[in-house]
Amino acid sequence: MIERIILLENVDPVIFYGVNNSHIQLIKSLYPKLRIVARGNVMKVAGDESELIPFEKKIQEIENYCAEYNLLNEEIIIDIIKGNEPAQTKQEDLIIHGINGKQIIARTENQRKLVKLFDKSDLIFAIGPAGSGKTYTAIALAVKALKSKQVKKIILSRPAVEAGEKLGFLPGEMKDKLDPYLQPLYDALLDMIPAVKLKEYIENNIIQIAPLAYMRGRTLGDAVIILDEAQNTTVHQIKMFLTRLGLNAKMIITGDITQIDLPPTQQSGLLQAMTILKNVEGIGKVEFNKRDIVRHRLVQRIVEAYDKFDKRRVESKSIKESKNEKGIS
């Protein structure tokens, strides 16, 4: 009798073992000649070599399936062990499988354009209104690249620009003050990666979520780097960030130029960068619009209402200025 140790490196053990260890109990029943002990991400298996070799192969197949789809059940385990192909409905425009096998797909034309550009360009600007899925799609592409081992880490960043509240008045230490700015990034990741696995990735710096100021002085290679809310970067900040791009890295810059929270005296770094880099080869750009909004249907109507209000205000200001120039009261 020999003993082998199998490490489950790519999956959440909670999903792999099942509720009340139901999955591991099923595997034990299918391999009665082996002694199997599982704890955490480690499986100890003892038995004859003729039994162990095919067992290890099947466990690897089950782990790969679980890692790809974030889903496992008894029917899938039995299919894999019996050598059958588990039934899976392939969704068009699928990016990855999220929690509980949820299919995360590119839902609009511009989301699909971002997916295609990701393969072609190392730097992409994704610009558009709130709710258009630009950040969510970008993070899904980053998770896919990490899972397929195209990159070794994901780096997500946002400028900590105050929009109505002052950092100093928020409770807690600096991390507690900054976390509200970064929470939307955590929320997207929790849709795609099991909580236990995400915690492990963050603790091991495989996934890094940090304010923009923490990027200074770094060279970011072997990574997908996402800068969210880039409309709130200053000219110097975005230049600093863009020049962090290292070897075997991809960068996605997302922003909404209608929601700039910088002081009126400061120019948005995003607006300047898009102008300066407009004709630079290798840089892609996707402009999302109201038709891409995938939140509640009221969000699109709200955006349209504000657009009409802004347009009327600009027209009214233009008429007033024209009258002043002509001396008309």
mmCIF file of C-alpha atoms in Angstrom:
data_model
loop_
_atom_site.group_PDB
_atom_site.id
_atom_site.type_symbol
_atom_site.label_atom_id
_atom_site.label_comp_id
_atom_site.label_asym_id
_atom_site.label_seq_id
_atom_site.Cartn_x
_atom_site.Cartn_y
_atom_site.Cartn_z
ATOM 1 C CA MET A 1 0.000 0.000 0.000
ATOM 2 C CA ILE A 2 1.265 3.475 -0.886
ATOM 3 C CA GLU A 3 0.127 6.952 0.088
ATOM 4 C CA ARG A 4 -0.266 10.059 -2.053
ATOM 5 C CA ILE A 5 -1.031 13.680 -1.172
ATOM 6 C CA ILE A 6 -3.208 15.674 -3.587
ATOM 7 C CA LEU A 7 -3.329 19.469 -3.284
ATOM 8 C CA LEU A 8 -6.492 21.218 -4.450
ATOM 9 C CA GLU A 9 -4.893 24.506 -5.554
ATOM 10 C CA ASN A 10 -7.448 26.000 -7.919
ATOM 11 C CA VAL A 11 -10.790 25.516 -6.177
ATOM 12 C CA ASP A 12 -12.702 26.487 -3.090
ATOM 13 C CA PRO A 13 -12.720 23.330 -0.881
ATOM 14 C CA VAL A 14 -16.258 24.185 0.267
ATOM 15 C CA ILE A 15 -17.543 23.806 -3.311
ATOM 16 C CA PHE A 16 -15.318 20.807 -4.038
ATOM 17 C CA TYR A 17 -16.266 18.797 -0.918
ATOM 18 C CA GLY A 18 -19.949 19.767 -0.982
ATOM 19 C CA VAL A 19 -22.444 20.528 1.772
ATOM 20 C CA ASN A 20 -21.652 18.342 4.802
ATOM 21 C CA ASN A 21 -18.845 16.771 2.712
ATOM 22 C CA SER A 22 -21.425 15.103 0.483
ATOM 23 C CA HIS A 23 -19.159 15.168 -2.590
ATOM 24 C CA ILE A 24 -16.181 13.612 -0.833
ATOM 25 C CA GLN A 25 -18.461 10.938 0.668
ATOM 26 C CA LEU A 26 -19.682 10.099 -2.851
ATOM 27 C CA ILE A 27 -16.095 9.880 -4.139
ATOM 28 C CA LYS A 28 -15.213 7.558 -1.245
ATOM 29 C CA SER A 29 -18.165 5.311 -2.104
ATOM 30 C CA LEU A 30 -17.020 5.142 -5.751
ATOM 31 C CA TYR A 31 -13.493 4.136 -4.680
ATOM 32 C CA PRO A 32 -14.113 1.708 -1.781
ATOM 33 C CA LYS A 33 -10.611 0.168 -2.006
ATOM 34 C CA LEU A 34 -8.905 3.498 -1.258
ATOM 35 C CA ARG A 35 -8.562 5.216 2.112
ATOM 36 C CA ILE A 36 -9.318 8.895 1.551
ATOM 37 C CA VAL A 37 -8.876 11.651 4.133
ATOM 38 C CA ALA A 38 -9.638 15.269 3.129
ATOM 39 C CA ARG A 39 -8.986 18.428 5.104
ATOM 40 C CA GLY A 40 -8.704 21.957 3.775
ATOM 41 C CA ASN A 41 -7.111 21.858 0.346
ATOM 42 C CA VAL A 42 -5.248 18.601 1.066
ATOM 43 C CA MET A 43 -6.390 15.077 0.237
ATOM 44 C CA LYS A 44 -4.453 12.072 1.566
ATOM 45 C CA VAL A 45 -5.109 8.869 -0.348
ATOM 46 C CA ALA A 46 -3.749 5.410 0.456
ATOM 47 C CA GLY A 47 -4.123 2.202 -1.552
ATOM 48 C CA ASP A 48 -2.679 0.100 -4.336
ATOM 49 C CA GLU A 49 -0.874 1.977 -7.098
ATOM 50 C CA SER A 50 -3.167 0.456 -9.727
ATOM 51 C CA GLU A 51 -6.105 2.213 -8.000
ATOM 52 C CA LEU A 52 -4.266 5.415 -7.100
ATOM 53 C CA ILE A 53 -3.126 6.427 -10.597
ATOM 54 C CA PRO A 54 -6.618 6.519 -12.216
ATOM 55 C CA PHE A 55 -8.021 8.100 -9.029
ATOM 56 C CA GLU A 56 -5.540 11.007 -9.196
ATOM 57 C CA LYS A 57 -6.401 11.580 -12.850
ATOM 58 C CA LYS A 58 -10.144 11.714 -12.124
ATOM 59 C CA ILE A 59 -9.670 14.055 -9.147
ATOM 60 C CA GLN A 60 -7.681 16.373 -11.421
ATOM 61 C CA GLU A 61 -10.519 16.361 -13.967
ATOM 62 C CA ILE A 62 -13.076 17.118 -11.235
ATOM 63 C CA GLU A 63 -10.887 19.934 -9.883
ATOM 64 C CA ASN A 64 -10.473 21.433 -13.371
ATOM 65 C CA TYR A 65 -14.227 21.345 -13.922
ATOM 66 C CA CYS A 66 -14.899 22.926 -10.531
ATOM 67 C CA ALA A 67 -12.300 25.659 -11.169
ATOM 68 C CA GLU A 68 -13.745 26.550 -14.567
ATOM 69 C CA TYR A 69 -17.442 26.512 -13.705
ATOM 70 C CA ASN A 70 -17.406 27.315 -9.937
ATOM 71 C CA LEU A 71 -19.938 24.522 -9.676
ATOM 72 C CA LEU A 72 -19.995 20.870 -8.689
ATOM 73 C CA ASN A 73 -22.726 18.344 -7.953
ATOM 74 C CA GLU A 74 -23.092 14.581 -7.620
ATOM 75 C CA GLU A 75 -24.210 14.073 -11.231
ATOM 76 C CA ILE A 76 -21.123 15.865 -12.547
ATOM 77 C CA ILE A 77 -18.801 13.828 -10.294
ATOM 78 C CA ILE A 78 -20.361 10.548 -11.452
ATOM 79 C CA ASP A 79 -20.165 11.595 -15.133
ATOM 80 C CA ILE A 80 -16.460 12.477 -14.858
ATOM 81 C CA ILE A 81 -15.534 9.309 -12.970
ATOM 82 C CA LYS A 82 -17.458 7.177 -15.473
ATOM 83 C CA GLY A 83 -15.720 8.948 -18.348
ATOM 84 C CA ASN A 84 -18.805 10.759 -19.610
ATOM 85 C CA GLU A 85 -18.833 14.418 -20.674
ATOM 86 C CA PRO A 86 -20.804 16.467 -18.102
ATOM 87 C CA ALA A 87 -23.772 18.243 -19.666
ATOM 88 C CA GLN A 88 -23.184 21.976 -20.031
ATOM 89 C CA THR A 89 -25.226 24.576 -21.871
ATOM 90 C CA LYS A 90 -22.809 26.782 -23.804
ATOM 91 C CA GLN A 91 -23.913 30.410 -23.795
ATOM 92 C CA GLU A 92 -22.980 32.635 -26.696
ATOM 93 C CA ASP A 93 -20.610 35.479 -25.718
ATOM 94 C CA LEU A 94 -19.667 33.673 -22.498
ATOM 95 C CA ILE A 95 -16.695 35.239 -20.690
ATOM 96 C CA ILE A 96 -16.445 33.068 -17.558
ATOM 97 C CA HIS A 97 -18.584 31.115 -15.112
ATOM 98 C CA GLY A 98 -19.170 32.967 -11.866
ATOM 99 C CA ILE A 99 -20.387 31.757 -8.490
ATOM 100 C CA ASN A 100 -22.653 28.696 -8.584
ATOM 101 C CA GLY A 101 -21.976 28.316 -12.293
ATOM 102 C CA LYS A 102 -23.560 31.681 -13.183
ATOM 103 C CA GLN A 103 -22.719 32.489 -16.788
ATOM 104 C CA ILE A 104 -21.115 35.910 -17.087
ATOM 105 C CA ILE A 105 -21.577 37.039 -20.667
ATOM 106 C CA ALA A 106 -21.041 40.084 -22.841
ATOM 107 C CA ARG A 107 -24.608 41.372 -23.061
ATOM 108 C CA THR A 108 -24.297 44.323 -25.443
ATOM 109 C CA GLU A 109 -22.452 45.154 -28.651
ATOM 110 C CA ASN A 110 -19.928 47.377 -26.879
ATOM 111 C CA GLN A 111 -19.299 44.777 -24.175
ATOM 112 C CA ARG A 112 -18.570 42.274 -26.952
ATOM 113 C CA LYS A 113 -16.280 44.845 -28.582
ATOM 114 C CA LEU A 114 -14.337 45.169 -25.302
ATOM 115 C CA VAL A 115 -13.950 41.374 -25.137
ATOM 116 C CA LYS A 116 -12.530 41.274 -28.688
ATOM 117 C CA LEU A 117 -10.225 44.252 -28.120
ATOM 118 C CA PHE A 118 -8.809 42.588 -25.005
ATOM 119 C CA ASP A 119 -7.173 39.944 -27.200
ATOM 120 C CA LYS A 120 -5.733 42.525 -29.598
ATOM 121 C CA SER A 121 -4.681 45.517 -27.477
ATOM 122 C CA ASP A 122 -2.538 45.805 -24.354
ATOM 123 C CA LEU A 123 -4.127 49.129 -23.368
ATOM 124 C CA ILE A 124 -7.852 49.856 -23.700
ATOM 125 C CA PHE A 125 -9.974 52.861 -22.770
ATOM 126 C CA ALA A 126 -13.574 51.873 -21.919
ATOM 127 C CA ILE A 127 -15.648 55.024 -21.559
ATOM 128 C CA GLY A 128 -19.361 55.284 -20.863
ATOM 129 C CA PRO A 129 -22.246 55.990 -18.465
ATOM 130 C CA ALA A 130 -22.985 54.343 -15.145
ATOM 131 C CA GLY A 131 -24.430 50.846 -15.424
ATOM 132 C CA SER A 132 -23.095 50.103 -18.903
ATOM 133 C CA GLY A 133 -21.053 47.140 -17.600
ATOM 134 C CA LYS A 134 -17.627 48.497 -18.559
ATOM 135 C CA THR A 135 -15.975 47.788 -15.188
ATOM 136 C CA TYR A 136 -17.791 44.478 -14.643
ATOM 137 C CA THR A 137 -16.802 43.210 -18.093
ATOM 138 C CA ALA A 138 -13.205 44.362 -17.569
ATOM 139 C CA ILE A 139 -12.969 42.490 -14.259
ATOM 140 C CA ALA A 140 -14.502 39.358 -15.823
ATOM 141 C CA LEU A 141 -11.803 39.463 -18.538
ATOM 142 C CA ALA A 142 -9.122 39.846 -15.850
ATOM 143 C CA VAL A 143 -10.458 36.858 -13.871
ATOM 144 C CA LYS A 144 -10.579 34.778 -17.048
ATOM 145 C CA ALA A 145 -6.943 35.649 -17.836
ATOM 146 C CA LEU A 146 -5.902 34.716 -14.287
ATOM 147 C CA LYS A 147 -7.768 31.399 -14.351
ATOM 148 C CA SER A 148 -6.275 30.453 -17.722
ATOM 149 C CA LYS A 149 -2.795 31.379 -16.382
ATOM 150 C CA GLN A 150 -2.269 34.080 -19.038
ATOM 151 C CA VAL A 151 -1.244 36.362 -16.164
ATOM 152 C CA LYS A 152 -0.081 35.852 -12.587
ATOM 153 C CA LYS A 153 -2.082 38.591 -10.899
ATOM 154 C CA ILE A 154 -4.871 41.142 -11.144
ATOM 155 C CA ILE A 155 -4.418 44.736 -10.012
ATOM 156 C CA LEU A 156 -7.501 46.898 -9.519
ATOM 157 C CA SER A 157 -7.288 50.568 -8.641
ATOM 158 C CA ARG A 158 -9.440 53.665 -8.203
ATOM 159 C CA PRO A 159 -8.645 57.278 -7.367
ATOM 160 C CA ALA A 160 -9.880 58.096 -3.849
ATOM 161 C CA VAL A 161 -11.685 61.276 -4.860
ATOM 162 C CA GLU A 162 -14.210 62.686 -2.417
ATOM 163 C CA ALA A 163 -17.746 62.980 -3.821
ATOM 164 C CA GLY A 164 -19.744 64.672 -1.090
ATOM 165 C CA GLU A 165 -17.972 63.146 1.928
ATOM 166 C CA LYS A 166 -14.568 63.984 3.385
ATOM 167 C CA LEU A 167 -12.137 61.127 4.020
ATOM 168 C CA GLY A 168 -11.163 62.623 7.360
ATOM 169 C CA PHE A 169 -14.698 62.354 8.704
ATOM 170 C CA LEU A 170 -15.089 58.678 7.845
ATOM 171 C CA PRO A 171 -14.485 56.301 10.807
ATOM 172 C CA GLY A 172 -11.535 53.939 11.259
ATOM 173 C CA GLU A 173 -7.981 53.609 10.009
ATOM 174 C CA MET A 174 -6.838 54.588 6.506
ATOM 175 C CA LYS A 175 -7.823 51.164 5.076
ATOM 176 C CA ASP A 176 -11.324 51.583 6.542
ATOM 177 C CA LYS A 177 -11.565 55.075 5.047
ATOM 178 C CA LEU A 178 -10.528 53.847 1.583
ATOM 179 C CA ASP A 179 -12.532 50.611 1.424
ATOM 180 C CA PRO A 180 -15.837 52.360 0.523
ATOM 181 C CA TYR A 181 -14.166 53.679 -2.641
ATOM 182 C CA LEU A 182 -12.991 50.186 -3.562
ATOM 183 C CA GLN A 183 -16.149 48.259 -2.586
ATOM 184 C CA PRO A 184 -17.605 48.122 -6.142
ATOM 185 C CA LEU A 185 -14.489 46.226 -7.214
ATOM 186 C CA TYR A 186 -14.887 43.716 -4.358
ATOM 187 C CA ASP A 187 -18.572 43.274 -5.277
ATOM 188 C CA ALA A 188 -17.726 42.369 -8.883
ATOM 189 C CA LEU A 189 -15.041 39.907 -7.801
ATOM 190 C CA LEU A 190 -17.398 38.203 -5.329
ATOM 191 C CA ASP A 191 -19.723 37.501 -8.268
ATOM 192 C CA MET A 192 -16.934 35.593 -10.027
ATOM 193 C CA ILE A 193 -14.679 34.022 -7.381
ATOM 194 C CA PRO A 194 -15.758 32.064 -4.273
ATOM 195 C CA ALA A 195 -15.273 34.151 -1.116
ATOM 196 C CA VAL A 196 -12.720 31.773 0.434
ATOM 197 C CA LYS A 197 -10.656 31.685 -2.762
ATOM 198 C CA LEU A 198 -10.882 35.468 -3.180
ATOM 199 C CA LYS A 199 -9.622 35.972 0.378
ATOM 200 C CA GLU A 200 -6.700 33.648 -0.382
ATOM 201 C CA TYR A 201 -5.900 35.525 -3.613
ATOM 202 C CA ILE A 202 -5.932 38.873 -1.789
ATOM 203 C CA GLU A 203 -3.811 37.600 1.124
ATOM 204 C CA ASN A 204 -1.228 36.248 -1.348
ATOM 205 C CA ASN A 205 -1.274 39.461 -3.452
ATOM 206 C CA ILE A 206 -2.514 37.554 -6.496
ATOM 207 C CA ILE A 207 -5.403 40.002 -6.559
ATOM 208 C CA GLN A 208 -4.494 43.496 -5.402
ATOM 209 C CA ILE A 209 -7.095 46.206 -4.818
ATOM 210 C CA ALA A 210 -5.587 49.562 -3.950
ATOM 211 C CA PRO A 211 -6.072 53.322 -4.313
ATOM 212 C CA LEU A 212 -4.280 54.959 -7.225
ATOM 213 C CA ALA A 213 -1.705 56.619 -4.970
ATOM 214 C CA TYR A 214 -0.315 53.165 -4.078
ATOM 215 C CA MET A 215 0.741 52.558 -7.696
ATOM 216 C CA ARG A 216 3.585 55.105 -7.743
ATOM 217 C CA GLY A 217 7.034 53.622 -8.301
ATOM 218 C CA ARG A 218 5.791 50.164 -9.340
ATOM 219 C CA THR A 219 6.273 48.264 -12.591
ATOM 220 C CA LEU A 220 3.237 46.081 -13.175
ATOM 221 C CA GLY A 221 4.039 43.008 -15.265
ATOM 222 C CA ASP A 222 2.391 39.593 -15.786
ATOM 223 C CA ALA A 223 -0.898 41.166 -14.803
ATOM 224 C CA VAL A 224 -4.220 42.572 -15.889
ATOM 225 C CA ILE A 225 -4.396 46.103 -14.496
ATOM 226 C CA ILE A 226 -7.701 47.965 -14.276
ATOM 227 C CA LEU A 227 -8.071 51.635 -13.382
ATOM 228 C CA ASP A 228 -11.711 52.381 -12.571
ATOM 229 C CA GLU A 229 -13.347 55.843 -12.316
ATOM 230 C CA ALA A 230 -10.422 57.266 -14.284
ATOM 231 C CA GLN A 231 -12.325 60.494 -14.990
ATOM 232 C CA ASN A 232 -11.359 61.497 -11.435
ATOM 233 C CA THR A 233 -7.617 61.211 -12.010
ATOM 234 C CA THR A 234 -5.487 64.303 -12.379
ATOM 235 C CA VAL A 235 -3.219 64.793 -15.387
ATOM 236 C CA HIS A 236 -0.173 63.694 -13.385
ATOM 237 C CA GLN A 237 -1.917 60.692 -11.803
ATOM 238 C CA ILE A 238 -3.045 59.088 -15.054
ATOM 239 C CA LYS A 239 0.351 59.625 -16.678
ATOM 240 C CA MET A 240 1.961 57.955 -13.673
ATOM 241 C CA PHE A 241 -0.483 55.043 -13.895
ATOM 242 C CA LEU A 242 -0.185 54.494 -17.645
ATOM 243 C CA THR A 243 3.605 54.322 -17.403
ATOM 244 C CA ARG A 244 3.389 51.452 -14.858
ATOM 245 C CA LEU A 245 2.576 48.998 -17.681
ATOM 246 C CA GLY A 246 5.116 46.155 -17.659
ATOM 247 C CA LEU A 247 5.888 43.092 -19.758
ATOM 248 C CA ASN A 248 3.096 40.562 -20.426
ATOM 249 C CA ALA A 249 0.528 42.951 -18.996
ATOM 250 C CA LYS A 250 -2.782 44.367 -20.144
ATOM 251 C CA MET A 251 -4.359 47.570 -18.888
ATOM 252 C CA ILE A 252 -8.013 48.652 -19.032
ATOM 253 C CA ILE A 253 -8.951 52.223 -18.139
ATOM 254 C CA THR A 254 -12.640 52.785 -17.381
ATOM 255 C CA GLY A 255 -14.443 56.050 -16.733
ATOM 256 C CA ASP A 256 -17.528 58.179 -17.174
ATOM 257 C CA ILE A 257 -16.687 61.677 -18.396
ATOM 258 C CA THR A 258 -20.123 62.960 -17.299
ATOM 259 C CA GLN A 259 -19.316 62.231 -13.622
ATOM 260 C CA ILE A 260 -16.106 64.144 -12.909
ATOM 261 C CA ASP A 261 -15.760 64.896 -9.174
ATOM 262 C CA LEU A 262 -12.520 66.880 -9.420
ATOM 263 C CA PRO A 263 -12.485 70.559 -8.406
ATOM 264 C CA PRO A 264 -13.470 72.861 -11.311
ATOM 265 C CA THR A 265 -9.914 74.180 -11.489
ATOM 266 C CA GLN A 266 -8.450 70.709 -12.185
ATOM 267 C CA GLN A 267 -8.496 69.052 -15.601
ATOM 268 C CA SER A 268 -9.509 65.393 -15.816
ATOM 269 C CA GLY A 269 -6.470 63.270 -16.628
ATOM 270 C CA LEU A 270 -8.694 60.853 -18.536
ATOM 271 C CA LEU A 271 -9.879 63.512 -20.964
ATOM 272 C CA GLN A 272 -6.341 64.710 -21.617
ATOM 273 C CA ALA A 273 -4.948 61.164 -21.975
ATOM 274 C CA MET A 274 -7.575 60.197 -24.573
ATOM 275 C CA THR A 275 -6.663 63.285 -26.604
ATOM 276 C CA ILE A 276 -2.893 62.782 -26.365
ATOM 277 C CA LEU A 277 -3.024 59.023 -27.061
ATOM 278 C CA LYS A 278 -5.736 59.175 -29.715
ATOM 279 C CA ASN A 279 -3.548 57.982 -32.606
ATOM 280 C CA VAL A 280 -1.059 55.803 -30.705
ATOM 281 C CA GLU A 281 -0.812 52.341 -32.252
ATOM 282 C CA GLY A 282 -1.786 49.425 -30.013
ATOM 283 C CA ILE A 283 -4.278 51.375 -27.876
ATOM 284 C CA GLY A 284 -7.939 50.401 -28.140
ATOM 285 C CA LYS A 285 -11.033 52.392 -27.241
ATOM 286 C CA VAL A 286 -14.644 51.413 -26.595
ATOM 287 C CA GLU A 287 -17.299 54.095 -26.137
ATOM 288 C CA PHE A 288 -20.278 52.739 -24.209
ATOM 289 C CA ASN A 289 -23.608 54.562 -24.391
ATOM 290 C CA LYS A 290 -27.116 54.554 -22.912
ATOM 291 C CA ARG A 291 -28.063 51.439 -24.900
ATOM 292 C CA ASP A 292 -25.402 49.479 -22.991
ATOM 293 C CA ILE A 293 -26.937 50.132 -19.571
ATOM 294 C CA VAL A 294 -27.757 46.754 -18.026
ATOM 295 C CA ARG A 295 -28.957 47.836 -14.581
ATOM 296 C CA HIS A 296 -32.605 48.505 -13.728
ATOM 297 C CA ARG A 297 -34.465 49.940 -16.737
ATOM 298 C CA LEU A 298 -34.985 53.192 -14.780
ATOM 299 C CA VAL A 299 -31.215 53.837 -14.830
ATOM 300 C CA GLN A 300 -31.292 54.377 -18.604
ATOM 301 C CA ARG A 301 -34.225 56.760 -18.233
ATOM 302 C CA ILE A 302 -32.423 58.664 -15.456
ATOM 303 C CA VAL A 303 -29.304 59.040 -17.616
ATOM 304 C CA GLU A 304 -31.403 60.264 -20.543
ATOM 305 C CA ALA A 305 -33.242 62.780 -18.330
ATOM 306 C CA TYR A 306 -29.976 64.229 -17.030
ATOM 307 C CA ASP A 307 -28.585 64.402 -20.580
ATOM 308 C CA LYS A 308 -31.633 66.429 -21.683
ATOM 309 C CA PHE A 309 -31.311 68.712 -18.642
ATOM 310 C CA ASP A 310 -27.610 69.340 -19.336
ATOM 311 C CA LYS A 311 -28.356 70.032 -23.007
ATOM 312 C CA ARG A 312 -31.071 72.576 -22.122
ATOM 313 C CA ARG A 313 -28.759 74.252 -19.615
ATOM 314 C CA VAL A 314 -25.974 74.585 -22.209
ATOM 315 C CA GLU A 315 -28.417 75.958 -24.788
ATOM 316 C CA SER A 316 -29.838 78.444 -22.260
ATOM 317 C CA LYS A 317 -26.349 79.619 -21.298
ATOM 318 C CA SER A 318 -25.419 80.019 -24.963
ATOM 319 C CA ILE A 319 -28.541 82.127 -25.669
ATOM 320 C CA LYS A 320 -27.874 84.291 -22.609
ATOM 321 C CA GLU A 321 -24.262 84.913 -23.619
ATOM 322 C CA SER A 322 -25.352 85.752 -27.156
ATOM 323 C CA LYS A 323 -27.850 88.311 -25.849
ATOM 324 C CA ASN A 324 -25.224 89.885 -23.606
ATOM 325 C CA GLU A 325 -22.850 90.277 -26.537
ATOM 326 C CA LYS A 326 -25.579 92.071 -28.494
ATOM 327 C CA GLY A 327 -26.556 94.216 -25.506
ATOM 328 C CA ILE A 328 -30.052 92.768 -25.348
ATOM 329 C CA SER A 329 -31.563 92.694 -21.879
#
